[in-house]
XYZ file of C-alpha atoms in Angstrom:
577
model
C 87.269 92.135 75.183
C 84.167 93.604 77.381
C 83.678 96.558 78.520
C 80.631 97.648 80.129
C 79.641 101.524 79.730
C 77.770 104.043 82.306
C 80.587 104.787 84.574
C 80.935 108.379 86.006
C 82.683 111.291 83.878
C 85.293 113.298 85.029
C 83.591 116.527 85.109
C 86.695 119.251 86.344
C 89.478 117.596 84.006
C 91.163 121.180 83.738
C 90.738 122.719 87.065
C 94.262 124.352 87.740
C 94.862 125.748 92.073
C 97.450 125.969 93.404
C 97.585 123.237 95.971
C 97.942 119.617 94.315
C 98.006 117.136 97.069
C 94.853 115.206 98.153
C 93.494 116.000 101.347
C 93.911 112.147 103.355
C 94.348 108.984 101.944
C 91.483 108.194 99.990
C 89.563 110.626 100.306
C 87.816 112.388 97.317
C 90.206 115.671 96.152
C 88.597 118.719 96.340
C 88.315 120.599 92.774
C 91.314 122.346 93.604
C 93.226 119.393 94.079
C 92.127 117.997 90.964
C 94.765 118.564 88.182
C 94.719 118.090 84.260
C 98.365 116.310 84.335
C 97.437 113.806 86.941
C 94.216 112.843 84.864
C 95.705 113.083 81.889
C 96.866 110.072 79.621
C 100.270 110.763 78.201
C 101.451 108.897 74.625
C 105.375 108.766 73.736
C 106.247 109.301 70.169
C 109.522 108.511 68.970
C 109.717 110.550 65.872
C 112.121 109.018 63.777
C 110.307 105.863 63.660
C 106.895 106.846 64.142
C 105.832 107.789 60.103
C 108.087 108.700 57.349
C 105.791 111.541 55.340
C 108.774 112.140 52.345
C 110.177 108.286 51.786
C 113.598 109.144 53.018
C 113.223 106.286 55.927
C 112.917 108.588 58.882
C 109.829 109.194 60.545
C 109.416 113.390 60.441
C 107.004 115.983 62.120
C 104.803 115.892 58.840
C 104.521 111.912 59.657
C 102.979 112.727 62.449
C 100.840 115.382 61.267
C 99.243 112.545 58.768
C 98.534 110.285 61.809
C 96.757 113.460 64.522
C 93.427 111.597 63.945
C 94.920 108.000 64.512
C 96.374 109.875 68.300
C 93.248 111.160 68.793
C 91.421 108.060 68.655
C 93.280 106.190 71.241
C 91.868 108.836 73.637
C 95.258 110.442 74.793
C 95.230 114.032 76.291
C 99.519 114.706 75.870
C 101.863 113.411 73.211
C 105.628 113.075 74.888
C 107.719 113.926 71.480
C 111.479 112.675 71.643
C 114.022 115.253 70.856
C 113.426 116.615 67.258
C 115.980 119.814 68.022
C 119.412 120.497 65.373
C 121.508 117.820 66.141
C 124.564 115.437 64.409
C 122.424 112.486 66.127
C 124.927 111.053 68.136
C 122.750 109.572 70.684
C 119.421 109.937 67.983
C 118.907 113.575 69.237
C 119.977 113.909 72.651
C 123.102 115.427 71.134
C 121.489 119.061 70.429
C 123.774 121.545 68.331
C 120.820 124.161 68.432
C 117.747 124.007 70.930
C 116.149 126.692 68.905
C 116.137 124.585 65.326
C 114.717 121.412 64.162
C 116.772 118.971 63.167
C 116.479 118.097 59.348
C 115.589 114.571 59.097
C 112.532 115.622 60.609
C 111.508 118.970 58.861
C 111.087 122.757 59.491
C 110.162 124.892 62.480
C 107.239 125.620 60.347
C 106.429 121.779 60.236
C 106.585 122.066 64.040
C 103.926 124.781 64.217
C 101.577 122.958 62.010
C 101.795 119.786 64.391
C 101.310 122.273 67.396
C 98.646 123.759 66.396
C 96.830 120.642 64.996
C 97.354 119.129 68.158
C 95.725 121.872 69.995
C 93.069 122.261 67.642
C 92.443 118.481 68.509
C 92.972 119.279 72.803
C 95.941 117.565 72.529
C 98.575 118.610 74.870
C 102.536 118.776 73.837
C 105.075 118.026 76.641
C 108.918 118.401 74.659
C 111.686 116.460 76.054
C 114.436 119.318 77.934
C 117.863 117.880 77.824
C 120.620 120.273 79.557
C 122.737 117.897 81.253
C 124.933 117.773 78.490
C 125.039 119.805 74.650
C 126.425 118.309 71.554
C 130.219 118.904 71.031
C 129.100 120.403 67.762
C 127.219 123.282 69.946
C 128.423 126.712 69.513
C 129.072 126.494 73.014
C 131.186 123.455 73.010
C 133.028 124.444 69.961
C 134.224 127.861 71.864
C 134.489 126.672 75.245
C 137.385 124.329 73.725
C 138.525 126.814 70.950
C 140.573 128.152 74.601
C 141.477 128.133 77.831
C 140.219 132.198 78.252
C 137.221 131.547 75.959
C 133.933 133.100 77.911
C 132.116 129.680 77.514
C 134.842 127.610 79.338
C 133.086 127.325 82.041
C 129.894 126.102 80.611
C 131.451 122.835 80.828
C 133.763 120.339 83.206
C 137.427 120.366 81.878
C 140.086 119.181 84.126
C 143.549 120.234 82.677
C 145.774 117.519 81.659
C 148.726 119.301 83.992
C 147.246 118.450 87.274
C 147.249 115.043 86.252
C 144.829 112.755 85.235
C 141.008 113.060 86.932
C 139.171 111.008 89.613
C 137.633 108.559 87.301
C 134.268 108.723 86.449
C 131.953 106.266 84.258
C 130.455 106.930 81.326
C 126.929 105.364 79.748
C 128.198 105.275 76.456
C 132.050 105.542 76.127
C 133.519 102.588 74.193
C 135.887 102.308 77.736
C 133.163 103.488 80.138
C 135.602 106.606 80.759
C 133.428 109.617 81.304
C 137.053 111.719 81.053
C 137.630 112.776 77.254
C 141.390 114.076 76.965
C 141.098 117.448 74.299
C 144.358 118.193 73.024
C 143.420 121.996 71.691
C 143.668 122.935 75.223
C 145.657 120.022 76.707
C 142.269 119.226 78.921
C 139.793 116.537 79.483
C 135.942 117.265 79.328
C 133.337 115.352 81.138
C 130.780 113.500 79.898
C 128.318 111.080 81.362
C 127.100 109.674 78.028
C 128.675 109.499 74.321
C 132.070 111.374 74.113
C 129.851 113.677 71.688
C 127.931 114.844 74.508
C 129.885 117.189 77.138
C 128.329 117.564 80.684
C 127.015 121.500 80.938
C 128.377 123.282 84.109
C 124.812 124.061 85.726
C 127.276 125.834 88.657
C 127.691 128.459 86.219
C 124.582 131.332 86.330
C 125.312 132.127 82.765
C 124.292 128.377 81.837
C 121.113 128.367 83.945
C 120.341 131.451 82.300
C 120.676 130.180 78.993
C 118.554 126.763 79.703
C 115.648 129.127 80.878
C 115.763 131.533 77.553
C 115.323 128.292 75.864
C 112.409 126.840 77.895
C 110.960 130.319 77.125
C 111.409 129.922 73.335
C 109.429 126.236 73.246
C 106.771 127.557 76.307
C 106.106 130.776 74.290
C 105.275 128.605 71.170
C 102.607 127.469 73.265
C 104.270 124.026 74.087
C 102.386 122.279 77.551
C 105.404 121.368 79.360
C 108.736 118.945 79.668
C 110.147 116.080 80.287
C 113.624 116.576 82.391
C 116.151 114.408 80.673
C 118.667 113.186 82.843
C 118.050 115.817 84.736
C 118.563 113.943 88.564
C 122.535 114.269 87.131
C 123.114 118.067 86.249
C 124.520 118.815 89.741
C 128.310 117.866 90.307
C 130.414 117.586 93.358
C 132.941 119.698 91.271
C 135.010 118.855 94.028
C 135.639 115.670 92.323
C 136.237 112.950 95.178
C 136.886 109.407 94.745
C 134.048 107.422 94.516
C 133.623 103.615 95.773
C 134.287 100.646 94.039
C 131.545 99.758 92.440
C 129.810 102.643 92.338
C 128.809 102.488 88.533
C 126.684 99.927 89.823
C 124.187 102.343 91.986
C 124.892 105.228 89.665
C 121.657 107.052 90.286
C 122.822 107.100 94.245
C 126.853 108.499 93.601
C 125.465 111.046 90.177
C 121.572 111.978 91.199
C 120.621 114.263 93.135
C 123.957 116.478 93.314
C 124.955 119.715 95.379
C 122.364 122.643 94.552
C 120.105 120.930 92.628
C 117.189 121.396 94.709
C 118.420 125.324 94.267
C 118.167 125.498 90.413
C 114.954 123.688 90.188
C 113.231 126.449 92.747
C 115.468 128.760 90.153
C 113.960 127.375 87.733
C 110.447 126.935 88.708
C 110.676 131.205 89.736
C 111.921 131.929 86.473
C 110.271 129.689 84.119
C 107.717 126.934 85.184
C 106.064 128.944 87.633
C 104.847 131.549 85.242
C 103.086 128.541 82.949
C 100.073 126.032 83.081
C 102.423 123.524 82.323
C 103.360 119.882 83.033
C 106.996 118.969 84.404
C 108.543 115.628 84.800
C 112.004 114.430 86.241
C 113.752 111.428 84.510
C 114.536 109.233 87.456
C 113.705 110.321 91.079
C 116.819 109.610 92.960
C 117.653 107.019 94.907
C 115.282 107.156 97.605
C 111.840 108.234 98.439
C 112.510 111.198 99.983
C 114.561 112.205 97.050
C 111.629 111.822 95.126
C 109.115 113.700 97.532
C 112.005 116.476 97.481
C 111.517 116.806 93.448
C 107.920 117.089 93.037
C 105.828 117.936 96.780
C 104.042 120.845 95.929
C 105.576 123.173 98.608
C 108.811 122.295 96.979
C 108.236 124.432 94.071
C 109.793 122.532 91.963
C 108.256 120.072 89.247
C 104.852 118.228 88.890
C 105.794 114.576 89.152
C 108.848 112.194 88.800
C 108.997 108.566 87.652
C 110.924 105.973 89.255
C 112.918 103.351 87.859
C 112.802 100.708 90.462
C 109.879 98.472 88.649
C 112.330 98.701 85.158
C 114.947 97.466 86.807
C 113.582 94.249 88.496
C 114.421 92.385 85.460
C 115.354 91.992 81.506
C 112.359 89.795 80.591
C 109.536 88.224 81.359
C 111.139 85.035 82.597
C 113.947 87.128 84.869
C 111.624 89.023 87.146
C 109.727 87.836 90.574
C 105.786 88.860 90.457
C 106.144 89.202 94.371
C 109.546 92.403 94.326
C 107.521 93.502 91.337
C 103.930 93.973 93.755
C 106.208 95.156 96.677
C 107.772 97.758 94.464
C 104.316 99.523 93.063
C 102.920 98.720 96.702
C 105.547 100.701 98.121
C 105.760 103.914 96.022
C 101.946 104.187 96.373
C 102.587 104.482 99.652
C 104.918 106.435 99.584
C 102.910 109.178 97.670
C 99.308 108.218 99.348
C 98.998 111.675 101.017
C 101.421 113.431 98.952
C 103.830 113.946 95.514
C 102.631 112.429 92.685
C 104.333 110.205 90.049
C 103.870 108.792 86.678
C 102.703 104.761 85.913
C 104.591 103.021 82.678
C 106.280 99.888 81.623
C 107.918 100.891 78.510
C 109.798 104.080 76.927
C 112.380 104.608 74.074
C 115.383 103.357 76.516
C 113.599 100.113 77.591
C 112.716 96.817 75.761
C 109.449 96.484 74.259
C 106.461 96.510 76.821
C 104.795 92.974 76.242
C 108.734 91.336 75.593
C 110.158 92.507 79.478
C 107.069 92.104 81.142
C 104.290 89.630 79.348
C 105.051 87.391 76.746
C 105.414 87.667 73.424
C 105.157 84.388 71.815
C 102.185 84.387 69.332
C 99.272 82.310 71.943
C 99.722 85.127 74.688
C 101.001 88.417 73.108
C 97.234 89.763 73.004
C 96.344 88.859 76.507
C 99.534 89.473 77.969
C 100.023 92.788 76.196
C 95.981 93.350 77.429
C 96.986 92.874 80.849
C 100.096 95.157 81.185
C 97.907 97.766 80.207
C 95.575 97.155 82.443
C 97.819 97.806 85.396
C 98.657 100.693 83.899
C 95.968 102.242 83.097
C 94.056 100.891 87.026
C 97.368 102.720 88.639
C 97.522 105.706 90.628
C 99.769 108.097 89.035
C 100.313 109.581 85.442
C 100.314 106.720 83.081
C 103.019 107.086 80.472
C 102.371 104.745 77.270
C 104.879 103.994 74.582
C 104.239 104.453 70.549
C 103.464 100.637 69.327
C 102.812 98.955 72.746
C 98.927 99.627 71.480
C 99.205 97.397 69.307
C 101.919 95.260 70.838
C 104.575 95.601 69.343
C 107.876 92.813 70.432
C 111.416 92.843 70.660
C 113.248 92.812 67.390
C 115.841 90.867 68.492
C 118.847 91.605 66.022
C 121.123 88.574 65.637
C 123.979 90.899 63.863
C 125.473 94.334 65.569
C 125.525 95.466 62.204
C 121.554 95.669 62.422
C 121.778 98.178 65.637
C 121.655 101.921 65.357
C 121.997 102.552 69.370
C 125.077 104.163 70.140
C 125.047 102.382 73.389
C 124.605 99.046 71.941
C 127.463 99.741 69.608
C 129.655 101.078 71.996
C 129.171 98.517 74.590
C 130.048 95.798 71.663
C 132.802 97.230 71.042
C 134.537 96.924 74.717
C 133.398 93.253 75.075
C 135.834 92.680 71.760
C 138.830 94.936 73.070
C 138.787 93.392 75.711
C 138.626 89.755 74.643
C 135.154 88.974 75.942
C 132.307 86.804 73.836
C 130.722 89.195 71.443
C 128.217 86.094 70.469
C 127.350 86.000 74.209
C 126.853 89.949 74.215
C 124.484 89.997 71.169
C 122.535 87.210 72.987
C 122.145 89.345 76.188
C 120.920 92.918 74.377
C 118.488 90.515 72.131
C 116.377 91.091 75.329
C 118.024 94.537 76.655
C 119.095 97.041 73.688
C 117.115 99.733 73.117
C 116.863 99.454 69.794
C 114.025 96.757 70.505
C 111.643 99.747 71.156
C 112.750 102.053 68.256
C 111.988 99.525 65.473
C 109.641 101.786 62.830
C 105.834 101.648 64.260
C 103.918 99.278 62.274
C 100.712 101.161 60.264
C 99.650 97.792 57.960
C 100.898 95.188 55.833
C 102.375 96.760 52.879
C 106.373 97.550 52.305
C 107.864 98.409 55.172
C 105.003 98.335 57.650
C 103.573 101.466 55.677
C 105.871 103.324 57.829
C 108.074 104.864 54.607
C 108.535 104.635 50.840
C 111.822 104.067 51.072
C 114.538 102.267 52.857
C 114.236 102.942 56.967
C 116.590 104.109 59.117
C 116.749 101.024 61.288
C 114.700 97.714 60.056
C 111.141 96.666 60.281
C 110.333 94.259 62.865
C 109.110 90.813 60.455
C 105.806 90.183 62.254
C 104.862 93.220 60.683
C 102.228 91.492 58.511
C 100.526 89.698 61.013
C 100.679 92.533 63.868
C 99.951 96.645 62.561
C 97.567 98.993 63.026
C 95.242 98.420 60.175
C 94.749 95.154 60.860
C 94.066 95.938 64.766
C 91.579 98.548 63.600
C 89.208 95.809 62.128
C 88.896 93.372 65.168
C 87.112 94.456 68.148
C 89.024 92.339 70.392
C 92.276 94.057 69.440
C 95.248 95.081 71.287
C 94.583 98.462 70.135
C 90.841 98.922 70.659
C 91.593 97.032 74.441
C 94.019 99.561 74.754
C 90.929 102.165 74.108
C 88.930 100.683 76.039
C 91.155 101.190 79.170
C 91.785 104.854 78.371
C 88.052 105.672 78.282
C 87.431 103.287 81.607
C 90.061 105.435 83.453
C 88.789 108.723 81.946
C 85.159 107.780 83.122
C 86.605 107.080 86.873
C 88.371 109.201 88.610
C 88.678 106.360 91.588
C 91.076 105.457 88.961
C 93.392 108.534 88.912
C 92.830 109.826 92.514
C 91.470 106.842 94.824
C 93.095 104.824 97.087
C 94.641 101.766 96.571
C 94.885 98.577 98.527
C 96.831 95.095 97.202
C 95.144 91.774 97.784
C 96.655 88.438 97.815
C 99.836 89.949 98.179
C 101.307 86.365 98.887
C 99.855 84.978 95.556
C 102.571 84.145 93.490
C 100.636 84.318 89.961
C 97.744 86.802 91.028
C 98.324 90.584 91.363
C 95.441 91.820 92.532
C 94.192 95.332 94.333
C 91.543 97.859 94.716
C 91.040 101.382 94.148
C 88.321 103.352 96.326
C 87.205 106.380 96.329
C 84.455 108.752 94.786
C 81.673 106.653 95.787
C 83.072 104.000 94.430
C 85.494 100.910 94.952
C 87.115 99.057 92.380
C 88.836 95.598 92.277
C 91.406 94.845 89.484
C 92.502 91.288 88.716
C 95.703 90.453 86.816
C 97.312 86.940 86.256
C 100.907 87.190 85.025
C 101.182 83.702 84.390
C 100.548 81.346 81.508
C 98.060 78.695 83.436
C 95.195 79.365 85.075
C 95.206 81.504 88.781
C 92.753 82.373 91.026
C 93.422 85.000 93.494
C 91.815 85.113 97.092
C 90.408 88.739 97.806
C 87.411 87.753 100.335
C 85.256 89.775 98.499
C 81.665 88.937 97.319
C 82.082 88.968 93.329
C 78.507 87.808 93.056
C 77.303 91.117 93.179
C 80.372 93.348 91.523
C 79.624 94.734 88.177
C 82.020 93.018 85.578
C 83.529 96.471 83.749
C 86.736 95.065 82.055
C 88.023 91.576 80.568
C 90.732 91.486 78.442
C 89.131 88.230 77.176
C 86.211 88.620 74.075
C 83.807 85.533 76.427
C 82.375 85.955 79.736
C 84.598 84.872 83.038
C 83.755 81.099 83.885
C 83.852 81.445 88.347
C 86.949 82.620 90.276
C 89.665 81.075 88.057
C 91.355 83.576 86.030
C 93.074 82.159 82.202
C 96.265 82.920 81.397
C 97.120 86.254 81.373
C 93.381 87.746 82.126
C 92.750 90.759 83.271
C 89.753 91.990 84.698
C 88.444 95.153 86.837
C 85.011 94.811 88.776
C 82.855 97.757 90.208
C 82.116 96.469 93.840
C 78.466 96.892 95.341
């Protein structure tokens, strides 16, 4: 790995105005436009398999508390936390029973102001995840809203009643039969649900419900918390309406659920009740299923949230070998574009619902993990936009790959493997497929050394070890200065020292090159051209510039570069004079 120092500090990382759009493409943002959630780096946790502090196999809040300094190191300015609210864990806490509680696998509210307030202490932002599309069925609100028909909190949720029939079919994530209909026979009634039967849609058409979801974003933003993360938040708007949807549809369900009637209305709601009021950071799972539908959740005179992140570069493929280098450059081309002048967006490859970073997009066989891993986070961290990293992809971190469903914890995993054997399909076939696709790959316990375990817990965890925990953990990454991890360092402090990084322009290269993918960023003075070969041979790409005299700043190899041909997997970002 080589890095060369001296590059320019950001010098107005906290500035806060209210206008957050760069003035024309390119050009340098004024200090006003500068913003501490574009220029920050954010870092995912998921808690229950990030440390286990009391040996009972799930990672906790005190877990994390034990590992501040290890967060710290890596350079980060916001930890993402998964759900740790009261919950039956369904859907591994995006079932919440209580918003205001912590759930007990992962310790006390007074464990949660210890983290807080360590985290500040360390400037350390917190952004909590917000999910109020749907409640647990064990919330107070579900268990009265179906206790009867006159209950006050009916209408905090979708019920059809079972005497009009049965209702326009809707999909479901998570259902064993993909029926997002549950029939309730207290009240002879079917409740809607989007996800697991365990998690009821909320009725955001109802002002008593908004009201509610603000009260609680006070709670968490009065602790002092720095912001959220929308969860499926695109969906909370129904056409209550109900009409028949296409065939098909489930296919493009961000198009026929996003983006519903009023939405745009509770977000402004929202954002004059609540997010307005806070320095804060807000982003939207998903953002729609266009551009404009994205420039309609976060442009600034839209008053609604900071930035959204898209899921077209996920979706290109399930691995590595199953996605074309050339949609995957037209994709990140485009969206830049898209948000040259205005908007902004987050940058990532991996989260909790995703396969492991290096398995989708690099390659994870032993000879290229370290470059290829190297190189993802390169593009990340050389992107315009908010980059978004995942727990474990620092030190990268694979795919499991479970050969039994009795190894999976995800509900949507289990479900799914359920319906391919009611309805006589190939179970060994299915297990094959989510080798590559379940999300359990990325919630595997993070890997801290070589002892028992991965030094992630004392005692048996909640979901098992990935094997190549020996060979590939944090203490061992620590020692070697050519490490995932200390690469992964490196890249944070490279972006932090150039805010051409953040805020500059970009340009792609080569954008015919089938191995290369290769682009510059310009601005501040400065232009920069990064290098990445996402191929196992050697690539060169053609950018007509004069590397002769560009300063060498990044390599994800330990050697010098030998010419214009680029190994497998290299990464490298030049300074141009």
């Amino acid at each position: 790995m080589r890095r060369i120092p001296g590059t320019l500090p950001i010098i107005c990382m906290l500035i806060s105005c209210a206008n957050n759009q760069p003035a024309s493409p390119g050009a340098d943002p004024a200090a006003g436009d500068r913003k501490w959630w574009k220029e920050a780096v954010v870092y995912q946790i998921y808690p229950r398999s990030f440390k286990d502090e009391n040996g009972d196999g799930i990672g906790d809040l005190r877990g994390i508390i034990a590992k501040l300094d290890y967060i710290k190191s890596l350079g980060v300015d916001v930890v993402w936390l998964n759900p740790i609210y009261s919950s039956p864990n369904d859907d591994n806490g995006y079932d919440i029973s209580d918003y205001r509680n912590i759930m007990k696998d992962f310790g006390t509210m007074a464990d949660f102001d210890t983290l807080l307030s360590e985290m500040h202490r360390r400037h350390i932002r917190l952004v909590m995840d917000l999910v109020v599309n749907h409640t647990s069925d064990e919330h107070s609100w579900f268990r009265q809203s179906r206790s009867s028909r006159a209950n006050p909190f009916r209408n905090y949720y979708h019920w059809w009643n079972a005497e009009k029939g049965k209702p326009t079919p809707r999909w479901s994530f998570f259902d064993v039969n993909s029926d997002a209909w549950r029939y309730d026979s207290l009240t002879n009634a079917y409740y809607l649900h989007y996800f697991s039967r365990k998690q009821p849609d909320l009725n955001w058409e109802n002002p008593e419900v908004r009201k509610e979801v603000y009260a609680i974003m006070k709670f968490w933003l009065d602790k002092g918390i720095d912001g959220f993360r929308m969860d499926a938040f695109q969906f909370v708007a129904k056409d209550t309406t109900w009409p028949v949807l296409p065939a098909g549809y489930e296919k493009q369900i961000n198009k026929y659920y996003g983006m519903g009637p009023h939405l745009h209305d509770y977000l402004q709601e929202m954002n004059r009740e609540v997010l307005g009021k806070y320095d804060i950071m807000t982003v939207a799972e998903g953002a729609g299923s266009t551009l404009q539908d994205a420039h309609d959740l976060v442009d600034s005179d839209r008053h609604e949230l900071n930035m959204a992140y898209h899921f077209e570069g996920i979706d290109l493929g399930h691995g590595a070998s199953d996605y074309s280098l050339a949609d995957f450059k037209k994709v990140y081309s485009k969206w830049d574009s898209a948000f040259e002048e205005k908007g902004w967006l987050s940058i990532f490859l991996a989260n909790h619902d995703q396969p492991r970073m290096v398995s989708h997009w690099g390659n994870d066989s032993p000879a290229f993990r370290a470059a290829s891993s190297k190189m993802l986070t390169t593009f990340i961290m050389t992107m315009r936009g908010t980059p978004y990293y995942y727990n474990g992809d620092e030190i990268g971190m694979r795919n499991i790959r479970f050969d039994k469903i009795e190894d999976y914890r995800d509900i949507g995993t289990i479900n799914k493997y359920k319906e391919v054997v009611s309805k006589g399909g190939d179970p060994a076939a299915f297990l094959e497929m989510v080798k590559n696709t379940s999300r359990d790959n990325s919630r595997t316990p993070l890997q801290w050394d070589s002892s028992a375990q991965g030094g992630f817990t004392a005692g048996t965890p909640w979901i098992k070890v990935n094997p190549d925990y020996i060979a590939v953990n944090v203490a061992a990454q620590e020692k070697d200065p050519n490490s995932i991890l200390n690469y992964f360092r490196s890249a944070v402090r490279l972006r932090k020292d150039n805010p051409v990084l953040v805020y500059g322009r970009y340009a792609l290269i080569d954008g015919d090159n089938p191995d290369v993918y290769a682009y510059t960023r310009e601005g501040f003075g400065k232009k920069m051209l990064i290098l990445l070969n996402f191929r196992t041979r050697p690539a060169v790409a053609s950018t007509g510039l004069d590397l002769g005299r560009a300063r060498l700043l990044l390599d994800n190899y330990p050697d010098a570069p030998a010419g214009d041909s680029l190994r497998p997997y290299e990464a490298r970002v030049y300074e141009l004079k």
